[in-house]
GROMACS .gro file of N, CA, C and O in nm:
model
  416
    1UNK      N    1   0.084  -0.118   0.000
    1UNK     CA    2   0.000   0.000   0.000
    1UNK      C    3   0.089   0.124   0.000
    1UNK      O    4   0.194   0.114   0.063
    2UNK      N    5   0.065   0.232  -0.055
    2UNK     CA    6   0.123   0.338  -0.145
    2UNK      C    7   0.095   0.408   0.014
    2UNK      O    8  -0.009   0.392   0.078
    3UNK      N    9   0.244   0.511   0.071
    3UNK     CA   10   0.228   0.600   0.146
    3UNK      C   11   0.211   0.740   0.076
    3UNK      O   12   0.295   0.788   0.001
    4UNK      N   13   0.080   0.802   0.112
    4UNK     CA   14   0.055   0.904   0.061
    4UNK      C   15   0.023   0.994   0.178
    4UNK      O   16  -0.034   0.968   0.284
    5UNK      N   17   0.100   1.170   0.105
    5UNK     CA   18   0.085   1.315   0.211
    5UNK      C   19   0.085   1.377   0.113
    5UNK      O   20   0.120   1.374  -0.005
    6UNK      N   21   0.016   1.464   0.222
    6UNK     CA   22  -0.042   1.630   0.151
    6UNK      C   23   0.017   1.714   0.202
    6UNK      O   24   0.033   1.711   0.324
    7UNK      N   25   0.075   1.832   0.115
    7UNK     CA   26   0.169   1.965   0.197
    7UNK      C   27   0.058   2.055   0.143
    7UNK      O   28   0.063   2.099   0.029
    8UNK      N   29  -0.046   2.082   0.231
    8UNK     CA   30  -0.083   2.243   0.169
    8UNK      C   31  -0.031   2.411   0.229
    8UNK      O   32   0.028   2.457   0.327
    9UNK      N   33  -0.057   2.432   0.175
    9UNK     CA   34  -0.011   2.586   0.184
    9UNK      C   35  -0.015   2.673   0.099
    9UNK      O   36  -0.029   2.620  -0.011
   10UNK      N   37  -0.008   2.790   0.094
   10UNK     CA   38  -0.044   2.922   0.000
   10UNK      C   39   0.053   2.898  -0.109
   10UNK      O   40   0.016   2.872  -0.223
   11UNK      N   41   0.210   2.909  -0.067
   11UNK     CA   42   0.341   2.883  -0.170
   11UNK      C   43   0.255   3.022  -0.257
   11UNK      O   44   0.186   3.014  -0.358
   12UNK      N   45   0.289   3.137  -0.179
   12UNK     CA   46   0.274   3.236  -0.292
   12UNK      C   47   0.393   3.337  -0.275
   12UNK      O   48   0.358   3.443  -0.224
   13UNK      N   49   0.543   3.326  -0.311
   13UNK     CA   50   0.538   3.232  -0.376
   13UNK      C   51   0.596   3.071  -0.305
   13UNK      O   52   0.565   3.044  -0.189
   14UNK      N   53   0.669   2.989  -0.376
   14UNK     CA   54   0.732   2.892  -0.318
   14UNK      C   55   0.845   2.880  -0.279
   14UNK      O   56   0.903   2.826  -0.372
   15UNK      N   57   0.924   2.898  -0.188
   15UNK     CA   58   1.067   2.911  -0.108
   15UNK      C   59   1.079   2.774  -0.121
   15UNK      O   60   1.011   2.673  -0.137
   16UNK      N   61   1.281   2.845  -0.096
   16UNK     CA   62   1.382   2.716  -0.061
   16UNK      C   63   1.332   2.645   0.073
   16UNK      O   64   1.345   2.524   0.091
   17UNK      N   65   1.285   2.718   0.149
   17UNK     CA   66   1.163   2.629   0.301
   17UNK      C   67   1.088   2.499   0.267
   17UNK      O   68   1.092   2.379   0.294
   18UNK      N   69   1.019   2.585   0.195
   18UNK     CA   70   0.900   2.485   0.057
   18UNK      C   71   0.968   2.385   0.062
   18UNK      O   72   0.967   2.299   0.150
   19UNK      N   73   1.067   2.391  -0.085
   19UNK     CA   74   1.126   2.258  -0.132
   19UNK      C   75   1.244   2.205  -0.022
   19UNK      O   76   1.332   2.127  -0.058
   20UNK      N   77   1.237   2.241   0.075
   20UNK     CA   78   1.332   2.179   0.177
   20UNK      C   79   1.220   2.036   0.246
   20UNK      O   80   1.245   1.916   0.256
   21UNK      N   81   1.111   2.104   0.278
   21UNK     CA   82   1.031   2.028   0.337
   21UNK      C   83   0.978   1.915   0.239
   21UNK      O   84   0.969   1.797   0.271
   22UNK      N   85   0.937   1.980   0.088
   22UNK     CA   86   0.953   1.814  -0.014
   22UNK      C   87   1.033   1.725  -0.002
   22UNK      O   88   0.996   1.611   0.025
   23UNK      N   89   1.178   1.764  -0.021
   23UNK     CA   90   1.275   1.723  -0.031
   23UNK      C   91   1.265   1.593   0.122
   23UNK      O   92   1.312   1.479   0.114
   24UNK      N   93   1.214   1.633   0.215
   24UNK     CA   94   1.238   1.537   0.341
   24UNK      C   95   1.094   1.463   0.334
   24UNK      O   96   1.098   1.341   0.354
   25UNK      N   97   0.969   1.521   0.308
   25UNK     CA   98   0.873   1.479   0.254
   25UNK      C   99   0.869   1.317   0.204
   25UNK      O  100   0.804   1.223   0.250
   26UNK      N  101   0.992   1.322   0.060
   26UNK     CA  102   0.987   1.220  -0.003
   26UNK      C  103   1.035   1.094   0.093
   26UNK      O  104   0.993   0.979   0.084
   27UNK      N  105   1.109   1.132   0.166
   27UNK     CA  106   1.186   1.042   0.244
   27UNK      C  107   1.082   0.967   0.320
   27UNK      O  108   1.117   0.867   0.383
   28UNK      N  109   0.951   1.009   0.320
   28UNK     CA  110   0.865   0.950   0.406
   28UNK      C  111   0.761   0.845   0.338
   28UNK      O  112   0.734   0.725   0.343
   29UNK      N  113   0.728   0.933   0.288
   29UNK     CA  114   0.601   0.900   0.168
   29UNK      C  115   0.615   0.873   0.012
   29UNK      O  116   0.678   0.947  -0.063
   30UNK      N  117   0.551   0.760  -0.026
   30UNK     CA  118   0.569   0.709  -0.174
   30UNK      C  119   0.522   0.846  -0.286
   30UNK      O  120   0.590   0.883  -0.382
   31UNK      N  121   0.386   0.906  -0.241
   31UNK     CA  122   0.325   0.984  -0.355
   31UNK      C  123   0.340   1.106  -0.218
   31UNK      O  124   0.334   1.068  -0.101
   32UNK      N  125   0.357   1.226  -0.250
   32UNK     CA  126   0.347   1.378  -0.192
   32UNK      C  127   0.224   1.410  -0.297
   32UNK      O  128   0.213   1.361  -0.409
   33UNK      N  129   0.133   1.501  -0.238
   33UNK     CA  130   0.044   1.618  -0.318
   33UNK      C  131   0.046   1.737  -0.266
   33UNK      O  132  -0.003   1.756  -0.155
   34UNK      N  133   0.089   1.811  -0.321
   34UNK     CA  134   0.138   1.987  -0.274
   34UNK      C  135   0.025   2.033  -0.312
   34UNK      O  136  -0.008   2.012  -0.429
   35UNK      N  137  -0.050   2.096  -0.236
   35UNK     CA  138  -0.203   2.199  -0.227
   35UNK      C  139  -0.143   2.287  -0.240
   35UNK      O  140  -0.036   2.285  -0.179
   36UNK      N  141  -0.176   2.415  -0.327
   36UNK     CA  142  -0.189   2.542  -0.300
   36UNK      C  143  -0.322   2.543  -0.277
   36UNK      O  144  -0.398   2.471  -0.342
   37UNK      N  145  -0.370   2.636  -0.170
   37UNK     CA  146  -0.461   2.715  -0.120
   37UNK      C  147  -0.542   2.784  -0.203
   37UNK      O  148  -0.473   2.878  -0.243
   38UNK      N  149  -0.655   2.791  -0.252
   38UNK     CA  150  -0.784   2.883  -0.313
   38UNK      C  151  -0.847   2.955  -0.233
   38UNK      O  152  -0.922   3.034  -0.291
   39UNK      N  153  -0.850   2.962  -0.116
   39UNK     CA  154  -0.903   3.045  -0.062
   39UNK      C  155  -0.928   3.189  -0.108
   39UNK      O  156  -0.850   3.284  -0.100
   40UNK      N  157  -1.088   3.187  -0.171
   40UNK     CA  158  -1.126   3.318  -0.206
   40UNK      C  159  -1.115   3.451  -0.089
   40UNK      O  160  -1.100   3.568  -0.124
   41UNK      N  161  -1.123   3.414   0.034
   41UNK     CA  162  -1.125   3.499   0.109
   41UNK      C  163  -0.960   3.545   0.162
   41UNK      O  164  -0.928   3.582   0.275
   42UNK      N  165  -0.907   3.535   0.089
   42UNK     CA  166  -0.744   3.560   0.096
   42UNK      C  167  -0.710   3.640   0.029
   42UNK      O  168  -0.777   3.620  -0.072
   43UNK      N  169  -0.616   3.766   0.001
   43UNK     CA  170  -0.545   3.809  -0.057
   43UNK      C  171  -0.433   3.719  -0.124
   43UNK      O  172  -0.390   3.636  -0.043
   44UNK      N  173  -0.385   3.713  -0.223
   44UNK     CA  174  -0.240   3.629  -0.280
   44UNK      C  175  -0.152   3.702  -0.416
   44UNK      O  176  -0.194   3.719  -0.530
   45UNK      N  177  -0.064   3.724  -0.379
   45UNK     CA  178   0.006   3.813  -0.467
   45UNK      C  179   0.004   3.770  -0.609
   45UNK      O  180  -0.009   3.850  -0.701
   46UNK      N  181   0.021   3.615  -0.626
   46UNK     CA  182  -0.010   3.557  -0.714
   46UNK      C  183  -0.155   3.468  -0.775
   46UNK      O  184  -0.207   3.425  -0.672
   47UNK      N  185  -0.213   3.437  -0.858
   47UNK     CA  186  -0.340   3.344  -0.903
   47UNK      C  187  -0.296   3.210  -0.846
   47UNK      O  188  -0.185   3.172  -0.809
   48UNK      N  189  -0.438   3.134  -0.850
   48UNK     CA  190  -0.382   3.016  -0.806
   48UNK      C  191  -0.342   2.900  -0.921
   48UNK      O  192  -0.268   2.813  -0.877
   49UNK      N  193  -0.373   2.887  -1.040
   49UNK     CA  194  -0.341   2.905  -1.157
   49UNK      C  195  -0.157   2.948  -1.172
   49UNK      O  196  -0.064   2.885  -1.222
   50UNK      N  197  -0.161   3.041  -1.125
   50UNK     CA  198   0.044   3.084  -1.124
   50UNK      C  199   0.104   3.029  -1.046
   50UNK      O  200   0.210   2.978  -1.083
   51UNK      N  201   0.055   3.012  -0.890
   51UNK     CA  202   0.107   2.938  -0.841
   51UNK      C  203   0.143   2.788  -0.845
   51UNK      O  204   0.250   2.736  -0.814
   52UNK      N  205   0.018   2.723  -0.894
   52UNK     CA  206   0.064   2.584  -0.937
   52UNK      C  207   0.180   2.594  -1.042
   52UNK      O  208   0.283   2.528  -1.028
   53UNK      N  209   0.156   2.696  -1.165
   53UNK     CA  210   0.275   2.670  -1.257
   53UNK      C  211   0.417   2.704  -1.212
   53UNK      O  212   0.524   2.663  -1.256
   54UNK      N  213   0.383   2.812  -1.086
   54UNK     CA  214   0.574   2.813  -1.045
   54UNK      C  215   0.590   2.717  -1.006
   54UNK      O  216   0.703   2.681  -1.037
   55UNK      N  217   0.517   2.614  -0.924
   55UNK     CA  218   0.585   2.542  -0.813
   55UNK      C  219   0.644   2.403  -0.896
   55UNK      O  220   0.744   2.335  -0.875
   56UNK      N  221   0.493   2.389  -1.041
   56UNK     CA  222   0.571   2.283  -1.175
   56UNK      C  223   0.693   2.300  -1.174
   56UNK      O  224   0.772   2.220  -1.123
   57UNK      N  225   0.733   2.442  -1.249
   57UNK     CA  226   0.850   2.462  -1.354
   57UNK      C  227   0.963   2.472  -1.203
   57UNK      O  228   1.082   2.447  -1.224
   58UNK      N  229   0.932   2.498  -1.095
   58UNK     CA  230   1.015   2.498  -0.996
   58UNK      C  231   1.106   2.353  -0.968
   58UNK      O  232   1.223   2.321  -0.991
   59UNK      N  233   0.973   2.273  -0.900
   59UNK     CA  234   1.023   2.076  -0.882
   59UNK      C  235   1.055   2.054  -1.004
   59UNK      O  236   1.177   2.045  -1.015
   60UNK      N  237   1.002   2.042  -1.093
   60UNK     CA  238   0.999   1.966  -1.227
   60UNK      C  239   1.117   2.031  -1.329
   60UNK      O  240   1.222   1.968  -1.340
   61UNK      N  241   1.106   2.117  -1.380
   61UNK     CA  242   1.187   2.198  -1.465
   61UNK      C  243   1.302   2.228  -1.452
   61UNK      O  244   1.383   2.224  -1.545
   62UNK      N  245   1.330   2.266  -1.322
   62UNK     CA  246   1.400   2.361  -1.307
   62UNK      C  247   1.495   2.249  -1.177
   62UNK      O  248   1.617   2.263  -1.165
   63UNK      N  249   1.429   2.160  -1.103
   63UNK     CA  250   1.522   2.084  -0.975
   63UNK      C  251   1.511   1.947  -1.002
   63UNK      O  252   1.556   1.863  -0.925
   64UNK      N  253   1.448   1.917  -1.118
   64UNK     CA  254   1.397   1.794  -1.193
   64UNK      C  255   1.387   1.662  -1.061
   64UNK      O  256   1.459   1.566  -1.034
   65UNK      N  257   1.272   1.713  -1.007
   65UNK     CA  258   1.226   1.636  -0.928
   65UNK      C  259   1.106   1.535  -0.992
   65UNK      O  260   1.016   1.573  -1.066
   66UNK      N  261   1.125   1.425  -0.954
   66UNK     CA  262   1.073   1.259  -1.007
   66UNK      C  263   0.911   1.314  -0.982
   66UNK      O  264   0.858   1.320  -0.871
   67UNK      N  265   0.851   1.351  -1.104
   67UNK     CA  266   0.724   1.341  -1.162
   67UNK      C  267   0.601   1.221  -1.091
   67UNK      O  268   0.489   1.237  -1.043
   68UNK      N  269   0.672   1.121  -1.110
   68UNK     CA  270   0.602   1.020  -1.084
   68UNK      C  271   0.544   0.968  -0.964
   68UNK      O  272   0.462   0.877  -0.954
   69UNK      N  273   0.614   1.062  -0.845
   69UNK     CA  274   0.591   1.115  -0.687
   69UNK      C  275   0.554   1.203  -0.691
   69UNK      O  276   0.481   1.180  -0.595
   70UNK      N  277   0.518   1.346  -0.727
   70UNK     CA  278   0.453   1.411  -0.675
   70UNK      C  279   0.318   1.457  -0.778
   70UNK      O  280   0.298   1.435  -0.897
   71UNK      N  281   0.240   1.523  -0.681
   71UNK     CA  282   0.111   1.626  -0.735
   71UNK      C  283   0.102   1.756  -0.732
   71UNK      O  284   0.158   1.783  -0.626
   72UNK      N  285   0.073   1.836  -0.770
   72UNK     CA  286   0.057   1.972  -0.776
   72UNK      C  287  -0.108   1.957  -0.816
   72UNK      O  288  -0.163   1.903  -0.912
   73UNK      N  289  -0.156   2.024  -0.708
   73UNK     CA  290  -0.323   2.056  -0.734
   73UNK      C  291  -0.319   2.218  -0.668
   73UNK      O  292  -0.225   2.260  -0.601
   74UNK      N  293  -0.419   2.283  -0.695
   74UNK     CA  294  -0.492   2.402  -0.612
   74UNK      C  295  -0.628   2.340  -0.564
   74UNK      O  296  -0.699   2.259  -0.625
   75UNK      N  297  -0.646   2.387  -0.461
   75UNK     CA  298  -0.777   2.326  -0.327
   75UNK      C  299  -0.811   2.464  -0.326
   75UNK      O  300  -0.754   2.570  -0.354
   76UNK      N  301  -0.937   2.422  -0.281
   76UNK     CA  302  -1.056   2.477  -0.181
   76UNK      C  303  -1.100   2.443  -0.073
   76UNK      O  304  -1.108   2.530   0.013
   77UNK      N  305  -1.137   2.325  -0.046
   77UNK     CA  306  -1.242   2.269   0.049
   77UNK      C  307  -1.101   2.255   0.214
   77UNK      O  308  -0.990   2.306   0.229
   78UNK      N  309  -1.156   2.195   0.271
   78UNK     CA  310  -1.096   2.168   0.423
   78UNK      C  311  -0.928   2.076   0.361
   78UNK      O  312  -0.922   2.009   0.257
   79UNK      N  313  -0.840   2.094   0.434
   79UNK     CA  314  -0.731   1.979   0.432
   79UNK      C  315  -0.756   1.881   0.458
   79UNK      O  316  -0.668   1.795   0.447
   80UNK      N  317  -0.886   1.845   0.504
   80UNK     CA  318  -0.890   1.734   0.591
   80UNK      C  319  -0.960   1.623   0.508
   80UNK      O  320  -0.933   1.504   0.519
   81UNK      N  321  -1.048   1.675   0.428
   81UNK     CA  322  -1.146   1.667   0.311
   81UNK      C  323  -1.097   1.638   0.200
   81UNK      O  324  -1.155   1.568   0.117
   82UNK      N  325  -0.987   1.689   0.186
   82UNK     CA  326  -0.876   1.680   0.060
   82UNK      C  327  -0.796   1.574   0.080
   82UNK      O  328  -0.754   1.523  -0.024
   83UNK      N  329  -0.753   1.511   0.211
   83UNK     CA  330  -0.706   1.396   0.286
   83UNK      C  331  -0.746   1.232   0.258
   83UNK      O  332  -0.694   1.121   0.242
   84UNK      N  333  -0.864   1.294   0.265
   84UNK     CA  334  -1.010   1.160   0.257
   84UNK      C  335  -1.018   1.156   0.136
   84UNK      O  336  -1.053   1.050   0.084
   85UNK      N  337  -0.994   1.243   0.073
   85UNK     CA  338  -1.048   1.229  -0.114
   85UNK      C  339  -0.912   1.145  -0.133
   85UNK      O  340  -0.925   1.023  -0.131
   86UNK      N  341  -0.804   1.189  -0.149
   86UNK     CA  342  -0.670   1.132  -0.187
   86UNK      C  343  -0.601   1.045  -0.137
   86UNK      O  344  -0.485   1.023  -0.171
   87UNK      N  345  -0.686   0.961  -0.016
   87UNK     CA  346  -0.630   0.852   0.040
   87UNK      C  347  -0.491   0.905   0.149
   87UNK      O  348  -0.446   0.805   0.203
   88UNK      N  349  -0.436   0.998   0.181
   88UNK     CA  350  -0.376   1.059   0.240
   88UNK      C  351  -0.326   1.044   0.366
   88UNK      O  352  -0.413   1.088   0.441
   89UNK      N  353  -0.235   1.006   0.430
   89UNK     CA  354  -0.230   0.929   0.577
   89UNK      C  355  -0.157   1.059   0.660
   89UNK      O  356  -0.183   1.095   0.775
   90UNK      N  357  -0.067   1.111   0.575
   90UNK     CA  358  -0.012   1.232   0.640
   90UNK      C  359  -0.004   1.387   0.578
   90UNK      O  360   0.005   1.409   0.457
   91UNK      N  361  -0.010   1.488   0.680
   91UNK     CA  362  -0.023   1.582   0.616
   91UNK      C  363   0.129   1.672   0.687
   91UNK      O  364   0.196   1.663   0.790
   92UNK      N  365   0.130   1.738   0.589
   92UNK     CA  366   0.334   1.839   0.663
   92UNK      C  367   0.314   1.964   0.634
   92UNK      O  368   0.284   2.017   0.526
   93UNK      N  369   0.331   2.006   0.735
   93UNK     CA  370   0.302   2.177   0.743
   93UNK      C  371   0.485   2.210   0.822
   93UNK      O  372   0.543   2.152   0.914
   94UNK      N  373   0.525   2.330   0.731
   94UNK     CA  374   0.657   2.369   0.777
   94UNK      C  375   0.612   2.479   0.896
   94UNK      O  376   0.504   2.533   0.872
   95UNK      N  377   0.659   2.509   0.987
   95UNK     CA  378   0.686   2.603   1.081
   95UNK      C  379   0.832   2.721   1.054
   95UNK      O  380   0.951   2.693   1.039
   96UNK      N  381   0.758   2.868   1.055
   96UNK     CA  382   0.857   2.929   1.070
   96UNK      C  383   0.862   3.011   1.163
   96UNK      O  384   0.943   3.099   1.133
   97UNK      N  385   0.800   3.034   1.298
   97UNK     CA  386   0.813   3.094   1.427
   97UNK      C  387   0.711   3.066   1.519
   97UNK      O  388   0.608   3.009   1.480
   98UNK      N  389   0.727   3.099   1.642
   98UNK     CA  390   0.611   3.045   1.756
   98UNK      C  391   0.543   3.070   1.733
   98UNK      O  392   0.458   2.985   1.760
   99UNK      N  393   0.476   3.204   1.657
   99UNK     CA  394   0.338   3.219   1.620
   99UNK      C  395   0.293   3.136   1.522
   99UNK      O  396   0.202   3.213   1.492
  100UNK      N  397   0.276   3.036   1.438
  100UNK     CA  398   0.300   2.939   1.374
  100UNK      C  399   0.238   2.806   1.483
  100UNK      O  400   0.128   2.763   1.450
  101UNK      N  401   0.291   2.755   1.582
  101UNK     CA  402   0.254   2.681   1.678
  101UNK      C  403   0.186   2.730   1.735
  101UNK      O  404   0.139   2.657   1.822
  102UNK      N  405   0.132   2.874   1.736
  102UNK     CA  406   0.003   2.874   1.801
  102UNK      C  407  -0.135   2.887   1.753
  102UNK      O  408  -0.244   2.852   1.799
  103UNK      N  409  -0.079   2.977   1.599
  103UNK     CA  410  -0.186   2.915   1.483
  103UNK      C  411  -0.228   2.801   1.426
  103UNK      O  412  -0.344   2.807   1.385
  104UNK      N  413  -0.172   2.699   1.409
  104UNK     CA  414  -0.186   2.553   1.406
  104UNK      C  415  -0.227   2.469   1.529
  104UNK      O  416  -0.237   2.346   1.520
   0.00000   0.00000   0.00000
């Protein structure tokens, strides 16, 4: 049985943070699916539409990361919801300060 996780997050755009946390990601899990965030009620510097294509040409293009492991989708609905749809056992959220652990 296939270990599968979900990284969501905005990635507007996508940092060396980002692909640090793929990068250890893989080490865990057979398939990764990277959510960007739709949240209409958000500001985002970028579309969510742009963001999926940086984060492509980013893994793929550009750090030629193995296709065949990961997903790139844009979401809406709950993480949790998105979990259950995709068979999903784990989900990885990076931390970058205490406020972070207290928002989560």
């Amino acid at each position: 049985m296939k270990k599968i996780g979900i990284y969501p997050g905005t990635f507007d755009p996508i940092t060396t943070g980002h692909i640090d946390l793929v990068t250890r990601s893989l080490k865990i899990v057979d398939k990764l699916i990277i959510a960007a965030s739709n949240d209409h009620a958000k500001d985002y510097l970028f579309s969510s539409d742009e963001r999926v294509s940086i984060i492509n040409n980013s893994l793929f293009k550009d750090l030629k990361f193995n296709r065949n492991r990961i997903k790139i989708i844009s979401f809406n609905p709950l993480t949790t919801t998105l979990c259950v749809k995709n068979n999903a056992s784990i989900i990885f959220r990076g931390l970058r300060a205490v406020s972070d652990f207290e928002y989560e």
